[in-house]
Each structure stands twice: as C-alpha cells, then as structure tokens.
Amino acid sequence: MELDVEEEIWKYLCPLSSEMLSRENEYFQKADGLCNQKQWLQQGYKGAILWPLFPCFHEVDEVGLEQVPDVIQNYHICAVKNRRIDSDIIAKATQMKIIMQYGVGLEGVDVNAATEHKIKVARIPGSMTGNAVSCAEMAIYLTLGVLRKQKLMDAAVHQKGLGSPTGRTILGKTVLILGFGAIGVEIAKRLKPFDVDGLVDQKGGPEDIYELAGEADIVITCLLQTNETVGIVDDMFLSAMKRGSCLVNIARGGLLDYKAVFNHLESEPFDPEDPILKFSNVIITPHVAGVTEYSYRTMAKVVGDVALQHHSGETFTGIEFVN
C-alpha cells in the first residue's frame, strides 16, 4: 500500500484517531484539549501544504495545483514536494514565513526570490530522516542490478532460459563515490561488507577526478546538483573510466552530460521513448531513491512539528535554513 504523505503530515498537525475524526463535533464539545486544538484552527492559523489534505476540519483548504497562485497569500507555511515554487508565486505569498522543501534538493524553489521577499527557505537534512539511508540502499540495488544484468535476467525468465546471463560481483571491485555527504557516507557503510577493494571517496571537483575515475570499477555519483556540478560526468570523465566499468547516478540527472552518455538527460521526468532504454545495461528509476515509507513518514513529522513550532513561537527543529 502506498504511503499517503498528506495524511501522514496531518497526523502530526492533528493527532486524532479515526473514530474521533468521524465524530469531531461531539469530541470537541467534551474534551478541553481538543477544544483548544479546534480553537487554534478557528483562529485562522494556516499551516499550508501545497497539495490536498484530507478534510478533517473545514479550516483545512483543498485546492488544485492550478489554484495555488490565487490562494497562496492566505498561508504562512508552504511544504514543497515535487513542485516548482517560482518568483511569480512567491511574490503573491504575502503572509508566507517559511518555504520547506519536503526533502533535500531545492531546485524547485526560487531561493533568491524568497530571500527578496523576506521568506525563509529550509530543507530537511537527509541524515536525520532516513532519506540518505534510502538513497544509499537504492545505490546498492542499482549497482547490483547493473552488475548482475537485471534486464537480461528478466528477459531470460520470459524466454524460459536457464543459466544466463553471467553476472559480476561487487567483491574485489574498486569503488569511487563522487560526493561524500550524508548519502555518500551511508553508501560507503553499506559497501564495506561486500569486501570492495580500495574504496575511494571524493567530495567532488578536484583536478584528479579523472585519474580516480580511471581507477574505479564502479562509480557512484551522489553530488548535489549546482552550477559547478552540472554535467560533471562528461566526455572526459567517461573516457577516463575503465572499459566495462559501472556508472550509478543516485543524484539528479543533470550531473550527467547526456550527450556523452547518449543524448540529453538533464530534464525530468524521463522520456519513456528515449532510445537509451533499449540498452540492457541501463536501469532508469523515476526519482525514487529517497522515496521510502520510513523517510516520508519521518519528513511528515518534521513538517507537522515545524507548523506547530511556528504557531507557538518555539525554536524550529529538524530543518536546515538556506537563506
């Protein structure tokens, strides 16, 4: 069953049982604690989340994405998930105090525009929510998928073939982790039990990056996408890699100069008709490395906590401001 992110966030903003939700008026009349919570909502405090919340109370607004620019001026907090908040929308957010990325990457938020309008922008560090762990697990999965020839195995099953293809092991391989932040550290932890040979970790951007690429049997990229890292895996980098080596990108697609890999891989979502998918040694995933029940539930709690902390004037916890 898919995790309902909106429902998880609302659980932390309004932790009521399903029975209480179905009989909310009766409970609000009988329980002081719940009356206080109802009163707080009726006073007009709005912790806005830019996608529909299930309607526990009339004070929770359900709006379509196309309506966001028309109503955003009513809200104090915006949690962004797989959506773009540009300067035009930010200019209309006259009451906005905080824009929170539901995760780490802030490519979809115009931070400069938010700063200009005195709106704080924050993200949820992956090391605190399970996002880094989830991405690291995906990196191991993709590495094994390429080495063990996942697509060819699937084809063999459908063709009723046995004993092929012949895969490769991680054992004894030299691994270059390009980007040694929270995700890179978690990847390294999970690779060591595989007995990799000469685990190499880099923070990215050094002049010897091509030499390191030439030494690696497996390259895993997990850099943040910035102006400096866009296209870092280019013709020169790929030419430096060993023939038959394995490349796993667990970060944004823009780190790859797609002309060097095939044509252009800087935009998402990925074109399902792209010819690169015909190759049996290519595995593409739809931006889900950090999408696990654990990480999403933990981030939902952070969003709920921040809304409550803002309302009560407490110090914010669990987020990292970037402006």
Short mmCIF file of C-alpha atoms in Angstrom, two decimals:
data_model
loop_
_atom_site.label_atom_id
_atom_site.label_comp_id
_atom_site.label_asym_id
_atom_site.label_seq_id
_atom_site.Cartn_x
_atom_site.Cartn_y
_atom_site.Cartn_z
CA MET A 1 0.00 0.00 0.00
CA GLU A 2 1.33 3.45 -0.95
CA LEU A 3 2.06 5.84 1.90
CA ASP A 4 -0.26 8.88 1.88
CA VAL A 5 2.16 11.73 2.55
CA GLU A 6 -0.57 14.30 3.13
CA GLU A 7 -2.30 12.07 5.66
CA GLU A 8 0.97 11.46 7.49
CA ILE A 9 1.64 15.22 7.79
CA TRP A 10 -1.86 15.85 9.06
CA LYS A 11 -1.47 13.16 11.73
CA TYR A 12 1.25 15.27 13.30
CA LEU A 13 -0.68 18.52 12.95
CA CYS A 14 -3.84 16.96 14.36
CA PRO A 15 -3.16 13.60 16.08
CA LEU A 16 -6.73 12.28 16.38
CA SER A 17 -7.96 8.73 15.94
CA SER A 18 -10.19 7.82 13.01
CA GLU A 19 -13.15 7.43 15.40
CA MET A 20 -12.57 10.93 16.76
CA LEU A 21 -12.34 12.34 13.28
CA SER A 22 -15.70 10.87 12.35
CA ARG A 23 -17.31 12.37 15.46
CA GLU A 24 -15.28 15.56 15.73
CA ASN A 25 -18.06 17.89 16.89
CA GLU A 26 -19.02 15.65 19.81
CA TYR A 27 -15.41 15.27 20.91
CA PHE A 28 -14.69 18.98 20.61
CA GLN A 29 -17.60 19.70 22.96
CA LYS A 30 -16.39 17.18 25.56
CA ALA A 31 -12.58 17.41 25.59
CA ASP A 32 -10.75 20.58 26.59
CA GLY A 33 -7.56 19.55 24.81
CA LEU A 34 -9.38 19.02 21.57
CA CYS A 35 -11.33 22.25 22.03
CA ASN A 36 -8.04 24.10 22.25
CA GLN A 37 -6.91 22.50 19.04
CA LYS A 38 -10.19 23.33 17.31
CA GLN A 39 -10.00 26.91 18.58
CA TRP A 40 -6.45 27.21 17.24
CA LEU A 41 -7.70 26.21 13.80
CA GLN A 42 -10.72 28.52 14.01
CA GLN A 43 -8.50 31.47 14.90
CA GLY A 44 -7.26 31.35 11.35
CA TYR A 45 -3.75 29.94 11.73
CA LYS A 46 -2.94 28.22 8.49
CA GLY A 47 -0.08 25.79 8.07
CA ALA A 48 -0.40 25.46 4.31
CA ILE A 49 0.74 22.43 2.41
CA LEU A 50 0.62 22.81 -1.35
CA TRP A 51 -1.30 19.65 -2.13
CA PRO A 52 -4.71 18.44 -0.84
CA LEU A 53 -5.02 17.36 2.80
CA PHE A 54 -7.81 15.00 3.71
CA PRO A 55 -10.66 17.14 5.11
CA CYS A 56 -10.56 16.62 8.91
CA PHE A 57 -11.82 20.14 9.53
CA HIS A 58 -13.48 22.81 7.47
CA GLU A 59 -10.49 25.07 8.15
CA VAL A 60 -8.25 22.86 6.01
CA ASP A 61 -8.38 24.06 2.43
CA GLU A 62 -8.29 21.68 -0.52
CA VAL A 63 -7.12 23.40 -3.69
CA GLY A 64 -5.88 22.20 -7.05
CA LEU A 65 -2.33 22.94 -8.09
CA GLU A 66 -3.55 25.39 -10.71
CA GLN A 67 -5.24 27.41 -7.94
CA VAL A 68 -2.13 27.76 -5.78
CA PRO A 69 -1.11 31.20 -7.18
CA ASP A 70 -4.60 32.51 -6.37
CA VAL A 71 -4.72 31.36 -2.74
CA ILE A 72 -1.11 31.26 -1.55
CA GLN A 73 -1.45 34.71 0.03
CA ASN A 74 -3.57 33.07 2.77
CA TYR A 75 -0.82 30.85 4.13
CA HIS A 76 2.15 31.10 6.47
CA ILE A 77 3.99 27.83 5.74
CA CYS A 78 4.48 26.03 2.44
CA ALA A 79 5.82 22.47 2.17
CA VAL A 80 7.01 21.71 -1.36
CA LYS A 81 7.03 18.18 -2.80
CA ASN A 82 7.86 17.60 -6.46
CA ARG A 83 6.53 21.04 -7.42
CA ARG A 84 8.09 24.32 -8.51
CA ILE A 85 7.63 27.49 -6.46
CA ASP A 86 8.86 30.27 -8.72
CA SER A 87 9.26 34.01 -8.25
CA ASP A 88 5.72 34.76 -9.52
CA ILE A 89 4.12 32.52 -6.90
CA ILE A 90 6.47 33.74 -4.16
CA ALA A 91 5.59 37.38 -4.95
CA LYS A 92 1.94 36.57 -4.16
CA ALA A 93 2.76 34.83 -0.87
CA THR A 94 2.37 37.98 1.20
CA GLN A 95 1.91 36.17 4.54
CA MET A 96 4.44 33.40 3.92
CA LYS A 97 7.04 32.86 6.66
CA ILE A 98 8.71 29.58 5.68
CA ILE A 99 9.00 27.52 2.49
CA MET A 100 10.05 23.98 3.37
CA GLN A 101 11.36 21.50 0.82
CA TYR A 102 9.94 18.04 1.53
CA GLY A 103 13.43 16.60 1.27
CA VAL A 104 16.88 17.96 0.42
CA GLY A 105 17.01 19.24 -3.18
CA LEU A 106 15.92 22.85 -3.63
CA GLU A 107 15.99 23.13 -7.43
CA GLY A 108 12.25 23.76 -7.47
CA VAL A 109 12.31 26.73 -5.08
CA ASP A 110 13.46 30.18 -6.17
CA VAL A 111 15.58 30.88 -3.08
CA ASN A 112 16.65 34.33 -4.31
CA ALA A 113 13.05 35.42 -4.78
CA ALA A 114 12.12 34.09 -1.35
CA THR A 115 15.03 35.95 0.24
CA GLU A 116 13.99 39.14 -1.55
CA HIS A 117 10.50 38.80 -0.03
CA LYS A 118 11.95 38.02 3.43
CA ILE A 119 10.72 34.42 3.36
CA LYS A 120 12.91 31.77 4.98
CA VAL A 121 13.65 28.66 2.92
CA ALA A 122 14.54 25.37 4.57
CA ARG A 123 15.16 21.78 3.66
CA ILE A 124 15.04 18.60 5.73
CA PRO A 125 18.56 17.11 6.05
CA GLY A 126 18.64 13.56 4.73
CA SER A 127 20.85 12.37 7.57
CA MET A 128 18.00 12.99 10.03
CA THR A 129 15.07 11.45 8.19
CA GLY A 130 16.23 8.23 6.57
CA ASN A 131 16.46 9.89 3.15
CA ALA A 132 20.22 9.33 2.98
CA VAL A 133 19.81 5.70 4.04
CA SER A 134 17.05 5.17 1.48
CA CYS A 135 19.21 6.65 -1.29
CA ALA A 136 22.17 4.53 -0.22
CA GLU A 137 20.08 1.37 -0.38
CA MET A 138 18.92 2.36 -3.86
CA ALA A 139 22.54 2.89 -4.91
CA ILE A 140 23.43 -0.64 -3.80
CA TYR A 141 20.33 -2.01 -5.54
CA LEU A 142 21.17 -0.26 -8.82
CA THR A 143 24.82 -1.31 -8.62
CA LEU A 144 23.83 -4.93 -8.15
CA GLY A 145 21.17 -4.59 -10.85
CA VAL A 146 23.74 -3.47 -13.41
CA LEU A 147 26.45 -5.94 -12.35
CA ARG A 148 24.05 -8.88 -12.28
CA LYS A 149 22.39 -7.76 -15.54
CA GLN A 150 18.86 -7.32 -14.24
CA LYS A 151 17.27 -6.61 -17.62
CA LEU A 152 18.87 -9.65 -19.24
CA MET A 153 17.80 -11.85 -16.32
CA ASP A 154 14.22 -10.67 -16.75
CA ALA A 155 14.40 -11.38 -20.48
CA ALA A 156 15.81 -14.86 -19.78
CA VAL A 157 12.90 -15.65 -17.46
CA HIS A 158 10.36 -14.65 -20.12
CA GLN A 159 12.25 -16.73 -22.70
CA LYS A 160 12.39 -19.70 -20.29
CA GLY A 161 16.17 -19.60 -20.38
CA LEU A 162 18.36 -21.06 -17.65
CA GLY A 163 21.94 -20.39 -16.56
CA SER A 164 22.37 -16.97 -18.15
CA PRO A 165 23.34 -14.17 -18.11
CA THR A 166 26.68 -14.32 -16.33
CA GLY A 167 26.84 -11.52 -13.80
CA ARG A 168 29.66 -9.82 -11.94
CA THR A 169 30.18 -9.36 -8.20
CA ILE A 170 30.94 -6.27 -6.13
CA LEU A 171 33.59 -8.35 -4.35
CA GLY A 172 37.07 -7.03 -5.09
CA LYS A 173 35.89 -4.04 -7.09
CA THR A 174 37.30 -0.53 -6.65
CA VAL A 175 34.53 1.98 -6.00
CA LEU A 176 34.59 5.75 -6.48
CA ILE A 177 31.90 7.60 -4.53
CA LEU A 178 31.62 11.02 -6.14
CA GLY A 179 30.17 13.23 -3.41
CA PHE A 180 30.81 12.21 0.17
CA GLY A 181 28.00 13.92 2.04
CA ALA A 182 25.29 12.18 4.04
CA ILE A 183 24.34 9.84 1.17
CA GLY A 184 27.95 9.08 0.26
CA VAL A 185 28.77 8.15 3.84
CA GLU A 186 25.79 5.77 4.01
CA ILE A 187 26.77 4.19 0.68
CA ALA A 188 30.32 3.61 1.96
CA LYS A 189 29.00 1.92 5.10
CA ARG A 190 26.94 -0.49 3.02
CA LEU A 191 29.70 -1.26 0.54
CA LYS A 192 32.35 -2.27 3.06
CA PRO A 193 30.74 -5.63 3.97
CA PHE A 194 30.94 -6.53 0.25
CA ASP A 195 34.76 -6.53 0.54
CA VAL A 196 35.30 -3.84 -2.05
CA ASP A 197 38.92 -3.21 -2.92
CA GLY A 198 40.26 0.30 -2.32
CA LEU A 199 37.04 2.20 -1.60
CA VAL A 200 37.66 5.72 -2.86
CA ASP A 201 35.65 8.66 -1.55
CA GLN A 202 35.73 12.14 -3.00
CA LYS A 203 33.90 15.38 -2.27
CA GLY A 204 33.90 16.28 -5.95
CA GLY A 205 35.58 18.91 -8.09
CA PRO A 206 39.32 18.09 -7.68
CA GLU A 207 41.64 18.07 -10.67
CA ASP A 208 42.44 14.38 -10.12
CA ILE A 209 38.81 13.34 -10.59
CA TYR A 210 39.62 11.80 -13.98
CA GLU A 211 42.51 9.80 -12.55
CA LEU A 212 40.22 8.43 -9.86
CA ALA A 213 37.57 7.58 -12.47
CA GLY A 214 40.21 5.59 -14.33
CA GLU A 215 41.00 3.52 -11.23
CA ALA A 216 37.39 2.65 -10.41
CA ASP A 217 35.39 -0.39 -11.45
CA ILE A 218 32.25 1.25 -10.09
CA VAL A 219 31.49 4.98 -9.98
CA ILE A 220 28.57 6.15 -7.83
CA THR A 221 27.61 9.82 -8.14
CA CYS A 222 25.73 11.45 -5.26
CA LEU A 223 26.70 15.11 -5.55
CA LEU A 224 24.27 17.97 -5.08
CA GLN A 225 23.40 19.50 -8.45
CA THR A 226 24.85 23.01 -8.57
CA ASN A 227 26.22 25.26 -11.30
CA GLU A 228 29.62 23.70 -10.62
CA THR A 229 28.48 20.06 -10.77
CA VAL A 230 26.05 20.14 -13.72
CA GLY A 231 27.49 17.90 -16.43
CA ILE A 232 30.44 16.82 -14.27
CA VAL A 233 30.19 13.33 -15.76
CA ASP A 234 31.19 14.44 -19.25
CA ASP A 235 33.08 13.06 -22.24
CA MET A 236 36.41 13.43 -20.49
CA PHE A 237 35.16 11.69 -17.35
CA LEU A 238 33.57 8.81 -19.26
CA SER A 239 36.63 8.42 -21.47
CA ALA A 240 38.76 8.13 -18.34
CA MET A 241 36.63 5.30 -16.93
CA LYS A 242 37.68 1.70 -17.46
CA ARG A 243 36.06 -0.22 -20.28
CA GLY A 244 33.26 -2.29 -18.78
CA SER A 245 33.08 -0.27 -15.58
CA CYS A 246 29.76 0.54 -13.91
CA LEU A 247 28.27 4.04 -13.50
CA VAL A 248 25.44 4.61 -10.99
CA ASN A 249 23.95 8.08 -10.59
CA ILE A 250 21.90 8.33 -7.40
CA ALA A 251 21.61 12.13 -7.64
CA ARG A 252 19.98 14.50 -10.14
CA GLY A 253 20.14 13.54 -13.81
CA GLY A 254 21.79 16.86 -14.62
CA LEU A 255 25.11 15.63 -13.20
CA LEU A 256 25.45 13.63 -16.41
CA ASP A 257 26.35 15.31 -19.68
CA TYR A 258 23.84 13.21 -21.54
CA LYS A 259 25.42 13.86 -24.93
CA ALA A 260 28.32 11.86 -23.58
CA VAL A 261 26.03 9.12 -22.29
CA PHE A 262 23.58 9.29 -25.17
CA ASN A 263 21.67 12.48 -25.96
CA HIS A 264 20.28 14.80 -23.26
CA LEU A 265 19.42 13.65 -19.72
CA GLU A 266 19.14 16.93 -17.84
CA SER A 267 15.34 17.08 -17.63
CA GLU A 268 12.87 15.08 -15.58
CA PRO A 269 10.62 13.16 -15.87
CA PHE A 270 12.48 10.85 -18.22
CA ASP A 271 11.06 10.33 -21.72
CA PRO A 272 9.79 6.71 -21.82
CA GLU A 273 10.52 6.64 -25.57
CA ASP A 274 14.17 7.65 -25.13
CA PRO A 275 16.40 5.26 -27.12
CA ILE A 276 18.80 4.80 -24.19
CA LEU A 277 16.24 2.47 -22.64
CA LYS A 278 16.91 -0.11 -25.34
CA PHE A 279 20.28 -0.93 -23.77
CA SER A 280 20.17 -3.96 -21.48
CA ASN A 281 22.84 -2.50 -19.20
CA VAL A 282 20.89 0.68 -18.40
CA ILE A 283 18.48 0.95 -15.45
CA ILE A 284 16.43 4.15 -15.08
CA THR A 285 14.33 4.91 -11.98
CA PRO A 286 11.70 7.71 -11.64
CA HIS A 287 13.33 9.92 -8.96
CA VAL A 288 12.51 7.50 -6.13
CA ALA A 289 15.84 6.80 -4.45
CA GLY A 290 14.78 8.62 -1.30
CA VAL A 291 11.11 7.66 -1.54
CA THR A 292 10.51 5.08 1.17
CA GLU A 293 7.82 4.70 3.81
CA TYR A 294 10.40 5.38 6.53
CA SER A 295 11.84 8.58 5.07
CA TYR A 296 8.48 10.05 4.04
CA ARG A 297 6.87 9.34 7.39
CA THR A 298 9.82 10.93 9.21
CA MET A 299 9.72 14.02 6.99
CA ALA A 300 5.96 14.29 7.54
CA LYS A 301 6.61 14.56 11.27
CA VAL A 302 9.17 17.31 10.66
CA VAL A 303 6.66 19.32 8.60
CA GLY A 304 3.99 18.93 11.28
CA ASP A 305 6.43 19.84 14.05
CA VAL A 306 7.58 22.99 12.24
CA ALA A 307 3.99 24.16 11.75
CA LEU A 308 3.27 23.69 15.45
CA GLN A 309 6.57 25.31 16.45
CA HIS A 310 5.83 28.35 14.29
CA HIS A 311 2.39 28.70 15.85
CA SER A 312 3.73 28.51 19.41
CA GLY A 313 6.83 30.62 18.77
CA GLU A 314 9.23 27.78 19.60
CA THR A 315 12.66 27.21 18.07
CA PHE A 316 12.48 25.22 14.83
CA THR A 317 13.94 21.73 14.87
CA GLY A 318 14.65 19.17 12.16
CA ILE A 319 15.21 21.64 9.31
CA GLU A 320 18.17 23.47 7.78
CA PHE A 321 17.68 27.06 6.63
CA VAL A 322 19.49 28.03 3.42
CA ASN A 323 18.89 31.79 3.43
#
